PDB file of C-alpha atoms in Angstrom:
ATOM      1  CA  MET A   1     147.402 140.846 188.944  1.00 43.00           C
ATOM      2  CA  LYS A   2     144.257 140.776 191.046  1.00 37.00           C
ATOM      3  CA  LEU A   3     142.863 137.407 192.067  1.00 38.00           C
ATOM      4  CA  ARG A   4     139.702 136.655 190.119  1.00 39.00           C
ATOM      5  CA  LEU A   5     137.408 133.678 190.357  1.00 38.00           C
ATOM      6  CA  ALA A   6     135.385 132.815 187.272  1.00 37.00           C
ATOM      7  CA  VAL A   7     132.642 130.348 186.452  1.00 34.00           C
ATOM      8  CA  GLY A   8     134.131 127.151 185.034  1.00 36.00           C
ATOM      9  CA  VAL A   9     135.539 123.816 186.103  1.00 33.00           C
ATOM     10  CA  ALA A  10     137.244 120.582 184.909  1.00 32.00           C
ATOM     11  CA  ALA A  11     140.519 118.446 184.669  1.00 31.00           C
ATOM     12  CA  GLY A  12     143.440 116.900 181.956  1.00 30.00           C
ATOM     13  CA  ALA A  13     147.069 115.128 181.348  1.00 29.00           C
ATOM     14  CA  VAL A  14     150.158 115.949 183.321  1.00 29.00           C
ATOM     15  CA  VAL A  15     152.987 118.148 182.053  1.00 31.00           C
ATOM     16  CA  SER A  16     155.854 118.835 184.464  1.00 31.00           C
ATOM     17  CA  ALA A  17     157.057 122.392 185.050  1.00 34.00           C
ATOM     18  CA  THR A  18     160.562 123.465 185.865  1.00 36.00           C
ATOM     19  CA  GLY A  19     161.845 126.892 186.762  1.00 44.00           C
ATOM     20  CA  ALA A  20     160.077 129.757 188.492  1.00 52.00           C
ATOM     21  CA  PHE A  21     157.071 131.612 187.139  1.00 57.00           C
ATOM     22  CA  ALA A  22     157.697 134.720 189.194  1.00 49.00           C
ATOM     23  CA  ALA A  23     156.855 137.975 187.464  1.00 44.00           C
ATOM     24  CA  SER A  24     159.749 140.338 186.760  1.00 40.00           C
ATOM     25  CA  GLY A  25     160.181 143.705 185.094  1.00 36.00           C
ATOM     26  CA  GLY A  26     157.436 144.479 182.627  1.00 34.00           C
ATOM     27  CA  LEU A  27     156.186 140.892 182.340  1.00 34.00           C
ATOM     28  CA  ALA A  28     153.644 141.290 185.137  1.00 37.00           C
ATOM     29  CA  THR A  29     151.845 144.108 183.376  1.00 43.00           C
ATOM     30  CA  ALA A  30     151.811 142.108 180.118  1.00 60.00           C
ATOM     31  CA  ALA A  31     149.998 139.153 181.661  1.00 83.00           C
ATOM     32  CA  ASP A  32     146.308 139.313 180.750  1.00 93.00           C
ATOM     33  CA  CYS A  33     144.266 136.773 182.687  1.00 95.00           C
ATOM     34  CA  SER A  34     140.821 137.068 181.120  1.00 95.00           C
ATOM     35  CA  PRO A  35     138.155 134.837 179.517  1.00 96.00           C
ATOM     36  CA  ALA A  36     139.347 135.921 176.062  1.00 95.00           C
ATOM     37  CA  THR A  37     142.945 134.989 176.895  1.00 96.00           C
ATOM     38  CA  ALA A  38     141.824 131.667 178.403  1.00 95.00           C
ATOM     39  CA  LEU A  39     140.037 130.829 175.151  1.00 95.00           C
ATOM     40  CA  GLU A  40     142.998 131.836 173.003  1.00 94.00           C
ATOM     41  CA  VAL A  41     145.543 129.938 175.121  1.00 94.00           C
ATOM     42  CA  GLY A  42     143.390 126.912 175.830  1.00 94.00           C
ATOM     43  CA  LYS A  43     141.682 126.206 172.500  1.00 92.00           C
ATOM     44  CA  ARG A  44     144.573 124.114 171.181  1.00 90.00           C
ATOM     45  CA  TYR A  45     144.031 121.751 174.132  1.00 90.00           C
ATOM     46  CA  ALA A  46     140.224 121.600 173.775  1.00 88.00           C
ATOM     47  CA  PHE A  47     138.409 118.318 173.089  1.00 82.00           C
ATOM     48  CA  ASP A  48     137.163 119.818 169.815  1.00 81.00           C
ATOM     49  CA  PRO A  49     139.511 122.624 168.683  1.00 77.00           C
ATOM     50  CA  GLY A  50     136.999 123.592 165.994  1.00 78.00           C
ATOM     51  CA  ARG A  51     134.392 124.295 168.672  1.00 81.00           C
ATOM     52  CA  PRO A  52     136.417 124.911 171.828  1.00 87.00           C
ATOM     53  CA  ASN A  53     134.523 124.904 175.097  1.00 90.00           C
ATOM     54  CA  VAL A  54     137.093 126.687 177.243  1.00 94.00           C
ATOM     55  CA  GLY A  55     136.441 128.710 180.391  1.00 94.00           C
ATOM     56  CA  LEU A  56     138.410 130.816 182.839  1.00 95.00           C
ATOM     57  CA  ALA A  57     138.211 129.419 186.375  1.00 95.00           C
ATOM     58  CA  ALA A  58     140.668 131.571 188.357  1.00 95.00           C
ATOM     59  CA  CYS A  59     143.744 133.826 188.278  1.00 96.00           C
ATOM     60  CA  GLY A  60     146.368 134.017 191.002  1.00 95.00           C
ATOM     61  CA  ALA A  61     149.886 133.326 192.285  1.00 95.00           C
ATOM     62  CA  PHE A  62     149.440 129.547 192.139  1.00 96.00           C
ATOM     63  CA  LEU A  63     153.027 128.915 190.937  1.00 96.00           C
ATOM     64  CA  GLY A  64     154.911 130.561 193.759  1.00 95.00           C
ATOM     65  CA  PRO A  65     155.215 134.077 195.265  1.00 94.00           C
ATOM     66  CA  GLY A  66     154.957 136.810 192.637  1.00 92.00           C
ATOM     67  CA  SER A  67     153.907 134.359 189.929  1.00 94.00           C
ATOM     68  CA  GLU A  68     151.016 134.875 187.531  1.00 95.00           C
ATOM     69  CA  ALA A  69     148.911 131.825 186.749  1.00 96.00           C
ATOM     70  CA  MET A  70     145.637 131.157 184.995  1.00 97.00           C
ATOM     71  CA  VAL A  71     143.323 128.187 185.640  1.00 97.00           C
ATOM     72  CA  VAL A  72     141.380 127.081 182.574  1.00 96.00           C
ATOM     73  CA  THR A  73     138.608 124.490 182.199  1.00 95.00           C
ATOM     74  CA  PHE A  74     137.774 122.303 179.197  1.00 93.00           C
ATOM     75  CA  GLY A  75     134.226 121.220 178.453  1.00 88.00           C
ATOM     76  CA  ALA A  76     132.723 118.427 176.372  1.00 81.00           C
ATOM     77  CA  PRO A  77     129.126 117.704 175.233  1.00 76.00           C
ATOM     78  CA  THR A  78     128.525 114.782 177.590  1.00 77.00           C
ATOM     79  CA  CYS A  79     126.920 114.094 180.954  1.00 77.00           C
ATOM     80  CA  TRP A  80     130.136 115.569 182.455  1.00 80.00           C
ATOM     81  CA  PRO A  81     130.260 118.985 180.767  1.00 81.00           C
ATOM     82  CA  VAL A  82     133.716 119.759 182.193  1.00 87.00           C
ATOM     83  CA  GLN A  83     136.195 116.902 182.027  1.00 87.00           C
ATOM     84  CA  SER A  84     139.585 118.499 182.551  1.00 93.00           C
ATOM     85  CA  TRP A  85     141.279 121.633 183.788  1.00 96.00           C
ATOM     86  CA  ALA A  86     144.732 123.126 183.390  1.00 96.00           C
ATOM     87  CA  VAL A  87     147.089 125.675 184.900  1.00 97.00           C
ATOM     88  CA  PHE A  88     149.053 128.060 182.679  1.00 97.00           C
ATOM     89  CA  GLY A  89     151.925 130.221 183.926  1.00 96.00           C
ATOM     90  CA  PHE A  90     153.052 133.522 182.451  1.00 96.00           C
ATOM     91  CA  ARG A  91     156.786 133.416 181.686  1.00 92.00           C
ATOM     92  CA  GLY A  92     158.991 134.946 179.023  1.00 89.00           C
ATOM     93  CA  GLY A  93     156.163 137.143 177.784  1.00 91.00           C
ATOM     94  CA  SER A  94     153.704 134.292 177.061  1.00 94.00           C
ATOM     95  CA  TRP A  95     151.355 131.845 178.753  1.00 96.00           C
ATOM     96  CA  GLN A  96     152.776 128.321 179.038  1.00 95.00           C
ATOM     97  CA  LEU A  97     151.032 125.089 180.019  1.00 96.00           C
ATOM     98  CA  VAL A  98     152.205 123.858 183.422  1.00 96.00           C
ATOM     99  CA  LYS A  99     149.803 121.024 184.210  1.00 96.00           C
ATOM    100  CA  ARG A 100     146.580 119.574 182.843  1.00 95.00           C
ATOM    101  CA  ILE A 101     144.468 117.336 185.055  1.00 94.00           C
ATOM    102  CA  PRO A 102     141.701 115.020 183.770  1.00 92.00           C
ATOM    103  CA  ALA A 103     138.742 114.576 186.133  1.00 88.00           C
ATOM    104  CA  TYR A 104     134.972 114.158 186.432  1.00 86.00           C
ATOM    105  CA  LEU A 105     134.862 117.582 188.004  1.00 89.00           C
ATOM    106  CA  VAL A 106     132.085 118.813 190.265  1.00 88.00           C
ATOM    107  CA  PRO A 107     132.025 122.643 189.988  1.00 85.00           C
ATOM    108  CA  PRO A 108     133.353 124.943 191.114  1.00 90.00           C
ATOM    109  CA  LEU A 109     137.115 124.901 191.419  1.00 94.00           C
ATOM    110  CA  VAL A 110     137.870 126.795 194.622  1.00 95.00           C
ATOM    111  CA  VAL A 111     140.858 129.045 195.393  1.00 96.00           C
ATOM    112  CA  VAL A 112     142.288 128.260 198.835  1.00 95.00           C
ATOM    113  CA  GLY A 113     145.032 130.806 199.558  1.00 92.00           C
ATOM    114  CA  ASN A 114     147.472 130.162 196.721  1.00 92.00           C
ATOM    115  CA  GLY A 115     146.135 126.644 196.198  1.00 96.00           C
ATOM    116  CA  ILE A 116     143.399 125.225 193.966  1.00 97.00           C
ATOM    117  CA  ARG A 117     140.869 122.783 195.391  1.00 97.00           C
ATOM    118  CA  GLU A 118     139.155 120.417 192.960  1.00 96.00           C
ATOM    119  CA  THR A 119     136.146 118.259 193.776  1.00 96.00           C
ATOM    120  CA  THR A 120     135.370 115.186 191.678  1.00 94.00           C
ATOM    121  CA  ALA A 121     132.839 112.383 191.584  1.00 92.00           C
ATOM    122  CA  VAL A 122     133.801 108.945 192.889  1.00 92.00           C
ATOM    123  CA  HIS A 123     132.994 105.986 190.646  1.00 87.00           C
ATOM    124  CA  ARG A 124     132.639 102.644 192.363  1.00 83.00           C
ATOM    125  CA  PRO A 125     133.141  99.333 190.476  1.00 74.00           C
ATOM    126  CA  GLY A 126     130.192  98.723 188.184  1.00 63.00           C
ATOM    127  CA  ASP A 127     129.059 102.370 188.116  1.00 71.00           C
ATOM    128  CA  ALA A 128     127.987 103.797 184.786  1.00 64.00           C
ATOM    129  CA  ARG A 129     130.109 106.711 183.575  1.00 70.00           C
ATOM    130  CA  CYS A 130     127.250 109.144 184.064  1.00 75.00           C
ATOM    131  CA  LEU A 131     125.971 107.668 187.317  1.00 74.00           C
ATOM    132  CA  PRO A 132     128.708 107.545 189.967  1.00 84.00           C
ATOM    133  CA  SER A 133     127.559 106.267 193.348  1.00 85.00           C
ATOM    134  CA  GLY A 134     130.626 106.910 195.498  1.00 90.00           C
ATOM    135  CA  GLY A 135     129.798 110.494 196.480  1.00 93.00           C
ATOM    136  CA  THR A 136     132.456 113.158 195.957  1.00 95.00           C
ATOM    137  CA  HIS A 137     135.976 113.802 197.220  1.00 96.00           C
ATOM    138  CA  ALA A 138     138.279 116.798 197.079  1.00 97.00           C
ATOM    139  CA  ARG A 139     141.992 117.614 197.071  1.00 97.00           C
ATOM    140  CA  THR A 140     144.063 120.798 196.952  1.00 98.00           C
ATOM    141  CA  TRP A 141     146.891 121.497 194.504  1.00 97.00           C
ATOM    142  CA  ARG A 142     149.807 123.654 195.703  1.00 97.00           C
ATOM    143  CA  TRP A 143     153.182 124.759 194.342  1.00 96.00           C
ATOM    144  CA  ASN A 144     156.098 122.999 196.109  1.00 95.00           C
ATOM    145  CA  GLY A 145     158.860 125.063 194.540  1.00 93.00           C
ATOM    146  CA  THR A 146     159.294 122.985 191.392  1.00 92.00           C
ATOM    147  CA  GLY A 147     155.798 121.846 190.455  1.00 94.00           C
ATOM    148  CA  LEU A 148     152.110 121.647 191.325  1.00 95.00           C
ATOM    149  CA  VAL A 149     151.470 118.813 193.758  1.00 96.00           C
ATOM    150  CA  ALA A 150     148.107 117.461 194.894  1.00 97.00           C
ATOM    151  CA  GLY A 151     147.296 116.848 198.529  1.00 97.00           C
ATOM    152  CA  PRO A 152     145.412 113.755 199.747  1.00 98.00           C
ATOM    153  CA  TRP A 153     141.830 113.100 198.728  1.00 97.00           C
ATOM    154  CA  LYS A 154     139.223 113.817 201.414  1.00 97.00           C
ATOM    155  CA  GLN A 155     135.655 112.575 201.155  1.00 97.00           C
ATOM    156  CA  VAL A 156     133.129 115.422 200.831  1.00 96.00           C
ATOM    157  CA  GLU A 157     129.787 113.746 200.167  1.00 94.00           C
ATOM    158  CA  PRO A 158     129.268 110.177 201.407  1.00 94.00           C
ATOM    159  CA  ALA A 159     128.780 107.299 199.016  1.00 91.00           C
ATOM    160  CA  ALA A 160     125.273 106.121 198.322  1.00 84.00           C
ATOM    161  CA  LYS A 161     124.127 103.027 200.175  1.00 81.00           C
ATOM    162  CA  PRO A 162     124.536  99.861 198.093  1.00 70.00           C
ATOM    163  CA  ALA A 163     121.409  99.107 196.098  1.00 61.00           C
ATOM    164  CA  PRO A 164     119.553  95.912 196.982  1.00 61.00           C
ATOM    165  CA  PRO A 165     119.999  93.017 194.553  1.00 60.00           C
ATOM    166  CA  LEU A 166     117.955  93.297 191.365  1.00 58.00           C
ATOM    167  CA  THR A 167     115.205  90.687 191.377  1.00 65.00           C
ATOM    168  CA  SER A 168     112.248  92.465 189.742  1.00 70.00           C
ATOM    169  CA  GLY A 169     111.651  95.673 187.852  1.00 78.00           C
ATOM    170  CA  PHE A 170     113.302  97.636 185.069  1.00 84.00           C
ATOM    171  CA  PHE A 171     117.027  97.569 184.446  1.00 89.00           C
ATOM    172  CA  ARG A 172     119.355  98.682 181.666  1.00 89.00           C
ATOM    173  CA  THR A 173     122.943  98.360 180.555  1.00 93.00           C
ATOM    174  CA  PRO A 174     125.335 101.240 181.380  1.00 92.00           C
ATOM    175  CA  SER A 175     125.190 102.469 177.769  1.00 91.00           C
ATOM    176  CA  GLY A 176     121.378 102.656 177.936  1.00 89.00           C
ATOM    177  CA  ASN A 177     121.110 100.832 174.600  1.00 92.00           C
ATOM    178  CA  ILE A 178     119.538  97.707 176.130  1.00 93.00           C
ATOM    179  CA  GLN A 179     116.673  97.947 178.592  1.00 91.00           C
ATOM    180  CA  CYS A 180     114.745  95.105 180.183  1.00 91.00           C
ATOM    181  CA  TYR A 181     111.858  94.337 182.466  1.00 87.00           C
ATOM    182  CA  GLY A 182     112.060  91.216 184.583  1.00 86.00           C
ATOM    183  CA  SER A 183     110.137  89.434 187.301  1.00 83.00           C
ATOM    184  CA  GLY A 184     111.838  87.260 189.879  1.00 76.00           C
ATOM    185  CA  LYS A 185     108.571  85.672 190.962  1.00 75.00           C
ATOM    186  CA  SER A 186     107.957  82.123 189.792  1.00 73.00           C
ATOM    187  CA  PRO A 187     107.481  81.624 186.922  1.00 78.00           C
ATOM    188  CA  GLY A 188     110.037  84.269 186.127  1.00 85.00           C
ATOM    189  CA  PHE A 189     110.410  86.179 182.874  1.00 90.00           C
ATOM    190  CA  VAL A 190     112.498  88.910 181.298  1.00 92.00           C
ATOM    191  CA  HIS A 191     111.676  91.132 178.309  1.00 91.00           C
ATOM    192  CA  CYS A 192     114.525  93.104 176.722  1.00 93.00           C
ATOM    193  CA  GLY A 193     114.597  95.727 173.988  1.00 90.00           C
ATOM    194  CA  ILE A 194     117.563  97.116 172.087  1.00 91.00           C
ATOM    195  CA  LYS A 195     117.342 100.660 170.750  1.00 88.00           C
ATOM    196  CA  THR A 196     119.792 100.150 167.902  1.00 90.00           C
ATOM    197  CA  GLY A 197     117.900  97.041 166.763  1.00 88.00           C
ATOM    198  CA  PHE A 198     118.843  93.420 166.203  1.00 91.00           C
ATOM    199  CA  LYS A 199     121.808  92.796 163.907  1.00 92.00           C
ATOM    200  CA  PRO A 200     121.119  90.960 161.711  1.00 92.00           C
ATOM    201  CA  PRO A 201     117.425  91.994 161.845  1.00 89.00           C
ATOM    202  CA  PRO A 202     114.809  89.218 162.202  1.00 89.00           C
ATOM    203  CA  PRO A 203     112.234  88.932 159.385  1.00 86.00           C
ATOM    204  CA  ARG A 204     109.398  91.457 159.481  1.00 84.00           C
ATOM    205  CA  ARG A 205     105.899  91.015 158.109  1.00 85.00           C
ATOM    206  CA  GLY A 206     106.102  93.585 155.334  1.00 85.00           C
ATOM    207  CA  PRO A 207     108.291  96.318 153.834  1.00 84.00           C
ATOM    208  CA  ALA A 208     106.460  99.080 155.732  1.00 86.00           C
ATOM    209  CA  CYS A 209     106.436  97.238 159.050  1.00 88.00           C
ATOM    210  CA  THR A 210     108.842  97.984 161.867  1.00 83.00           C
ATOM    211  CA  HIS A 211     111.821  95.832 162.690  1.00 81.00           C
ATOM    212  CA  ILE A 212     111.488  93.608 165.737  1.00 86.00           C
ATOM    213  CA  ASP A 213     113.527  95.128 168.566  1.00 85.00           C
ATOM    214  CA  ARG A 214     112.726  93.028 171.625  1.00 87.00           C
ATOM    215  CA  ILE A 215     113.146  89.502 172.924  1.00 93.00           C
ATOM    216  CA  SER A 216     111.622  87.545 175.837  1.00 93.00           C
ATOM    217  CA  LEU A 217     112.710  84.629 177.988  1.00 94.00           C
ATOM    218  CA  GLY A 218     110.790  82.654 180.594  1.00 93.00           C
ATOM    219  CA  GLY A 219     112.049  80.619 183.522  1.00 91.00           C
ATOM    220  CA  THR A 220     112.025  77.582 181.239  1.00 92.00           C
ATOM    221  CA  GLY A 221     111.840  77.049 177.498  1.00 94.00           C
ATOM    222  CA  ARG A 222     113.235  78.943 174.546  1.00 95.00           C
ATOM    223  CA  THR A 223     113.283  82.639 173.719  1.00 95.00           C
ATOM    224  CA  SER A 224     110.565  84.421 171.751  1.00 92.00           C
ATOM    225  CA  LEU A 225     110.758  87.614 169.689  1.00 91.00           C
ATOM    226  CA  GLY A 226     108.390  90.556 169.841  1.00 85.00           C
ATOM    227  CA  ARG A 227     106.133  91.091 166.859  1.00 81.00           C
ATOM    228  CA  SER A 228     106.740  93.380 163.899  1.00 83.00           C
ATOM    229  CA  ILE A 229     104.286  96.305 163.953  1.00 83.00           C
ATOM    230  CA  CYS A 230     102.736  97.370 160.647  1.00 88.00           C
ATOM    231  CA  PRO A 231     101.089 100.709 159.718  1.00 85.00           C
ATOM    232  CA  GLY A 232      97.699 101.222 161.335  1.00 81.00           C
ATOM    233  CA  GLU A 233      98.259  98.612 164.047  1.00 80.00           C
ATOM    234  CA  ASP A 234      98.341  99.298 167.759  1.00 72.00           C
ATOM    235  CA  GLY A 235     101.900  99.217 168.968  1.00 68.00           C
ATOM    236  CA  GLY A 236     100.749  97.545 172.161  1.00 65.00           C
ATOM    237  CA  ASP A 237     102.580  97.590 175.458  1.00 66.00           C
ATOM    238  CA  SER A 238     105.752  99.691 175.411  1.00 66.00           C
ATOM    239  CA  GLY A 239     107.305  96.857 177.378  1.00 66.00           C
ATOM    240  CA  PRO A 240     110.889  97.391 178.506  1.00 73.00           C
ATOM    241  CA  TYR A 241     110.908 100.973 177.214  1.00 69.00           C
ATOM    242  CA  ALA A 242     108.119 102.237 179.500  1.00 62.00           C
ATOM    243  CA  PRO A 243     109.911 103.909 182.460  1.00 60.00           C
ATOM    244  CA  TYR A 244     113.467 104.430 181.206  1.00 61.00           C
ATOM    245  CA  SER A 245     114.004 107.253 183.669  1.00 64.00           C
ATOM    246  CA  VAL A 246     113.521 104.968 186.683  1.00 69.00           C
ATOM    247  CA  SER A 247     115.283 101.843 185.422  1.00 80.00           C
ATOM    248  CA  ARG A 248     118.252 100.623 187.432  1.00 85.00           C
ATOM    249  CA  VAL A 249     121.693 100.427 185.809  1.00 88.00           C
ATOM    250  CA  LEU A 250     123.035  96.888 185.709  1.00 90.00           C
ATOM    251  CA  GLY A 251     126.759  97.655 185.869  1.00 91.00           C
ATOM    252  CA  TYR A 252     129.314  95.697 183.902  1.00 92.00           C
ATOM    253  CA  GLY A 253     130.059  92.473 185.721  1.00 90.00           C
ATOM    254  CA  LYS A 254     126.726  92.623 187.602  1.00 90.00           C
ATOM    255  CA  THR A 255     123.902  90.081 187.358  1.00 90.00           C
ATOM    256  CA  TRP A 256     120.116  90.339 187.579  1.00 88.00           C
ATOM    257  CA  SER A 257     118.518  87.076 188.677  1.00 87.00           C
ATOM    258  CA  GLY A 258     115.156  85.690 189.707  1.00 84.00           C
ATOM    259  CA  GLY A 259     112.542  83.119 188.760  1.00 86.00           C
ATOM    260  CA  GLY A 260     115.097  80.757 187.272  1.00 89.00           C
ATOM    261  CA  ILE A 261     116.655  83.436 185.024  1.00 92.00           C
ATOM    262  CA  SER A 262     119.936  85.302 185.241  1.00 92.00           C
ATOM    263  CA  CYS A 263     121.085  88.248 183.087  1.00 94.00           C
ATOM    264  CA  THR A 264     124.719  89.351 183.201  1.00 95.00           C
ATOM    265  CA  SER A 265     125.920  92.707 181.909  1.00 95.00           C
ATOM    266  CA  ALA A 266     129.344  92.973 180.271  1.00 94.00           C
ATOM    267  CA  VAL A 267     131.163  95.435 178.039  1.00 93.00           C
ATOM    268  CA  ALA A 268     130.577  92.993 175.163  1.00 94.00           C
ATOM    269  CA  GLY A 269     126.808  92.882 175.729  1.00 95.00           C
ATOM    270  CA  LEU A 270     123.985  91.376 177.812  1.00 96.00           C
ATOM    271  CA  THR A 271     123.523  87.616 178.261  1.00 97.00           C
ATOM    272  CA  CYS A 272     120.337  86.138 179.767  1.00 96.00           C
ATOM    273  CA  ARG A 273     119.924  82.430 180.509  1.00 95.00           C
ATOM    274  CA  ASN A 274     117.211  80.330 182.172  1.00 94.00           C
ATOM    275  CA  LYS A 275     117.352  77.098 184.150  1.00 91.00           C
ATOM    276  CA  SER A 276     116.657  75.125 180.952  1.00 92.00           C
ATOM    277  CA  GLY A 277     119.913  76.429 179.509  1.00 94.00           C
ATOM    278  CA  HIS A 278     118.180  78.572 176.896  1.00 96.00           C
ATOM    279  CA  GLY A 279     118.661  82.292 176.518  1.00 96.00           C
ATOM    280  CA  PHE A 280     119.975  85.124 174.366  1.00 97.00           C
ATOM    281  CA  PHE A 281     122.868  87.502 173.854  1.00 97.00           C
ATOM    282  CA  LEU A 282     122.313  91.138 172.821  1.00 96.00           C
ATOM    283  CA  SER A 283     124.832  93.762 171.756  1.00 95.00           C
ATOM    284  CA  ARG A 284     125.024  96.746 169.447  1.00 94.00           C
ATOM    285  CA  ALA A 285     126.937  94.650 166.891  1.00 94.00           C
ATOM    286  CA  ARG A 286     125.084  91.304 166.974  1.00 95.00           C
ATOM    287  CA  TRP A 287     122.559  89.097 168.724  1.00 95.00           C
ATOM    288  CA  ARG A 288     121.758  85.408 169.021  1.00 94.00           C
ATOM    289  CA  SER A 289     119.421  83.088 170.887  1.00 94.00           C
ATOM    290  CA  PHE A 290     120.326  79.621 172.132  1.00 95.00           C
TER     291      PHE A 290
END
């Protein structure tokens, strides 16, 4: 079987392999390592078997001398289009799963001799799933006689420099559902909007008017809600939604602070509080002011 390198990449769960995958007799000629075979063999392991996103990454003797192996990638409709990859070995007249490796893969998978080098993104604490800041690292998988074993990770691209503390500007939660604009200058303020809306919704001015979807807090005093916009009225300032593309991610466990206000991001939601002890909590499921 000729070594072929295809377009595709990704990673999955571990299945141990025992025994040799060396070709013998007529088995070598029966092994078909092709995109069509990769789809047929890999679709049962796809994230959505009804719409499998399976690709052929490489073919080669990755399971020992004389072996026939196929590297397959599995895609998903997210910011990481390929999220796992697997190695299948041809034995007993059929392709069998040897190992599946989950990973935030950075294409392509690279054949190094009879090894497979994968490169993945590095997530640092507080990083959003789609926005890793730790650069990339790589490792090479090789057959040790009984199984595929990964070598040590080696940094490929350096990590980004730590961002300065958030004191002013636009920021958002890792999910992107809550976005805010704040000023750390005295008197401070923060305006936050939630795309999925307040639950329960605050009263609106009429049946055709929009639901209120934003809340404000100053350095002192209580919170205030944005107004409900009715047909024919100017929507006014887009507020926290203006430059979503340049807003900073406030990672879970991180805090924005300035002007007597602090906002802390958590998996449960966003909590903002001022020096008077007033503030608000926002989440997809509920909200409250205090």
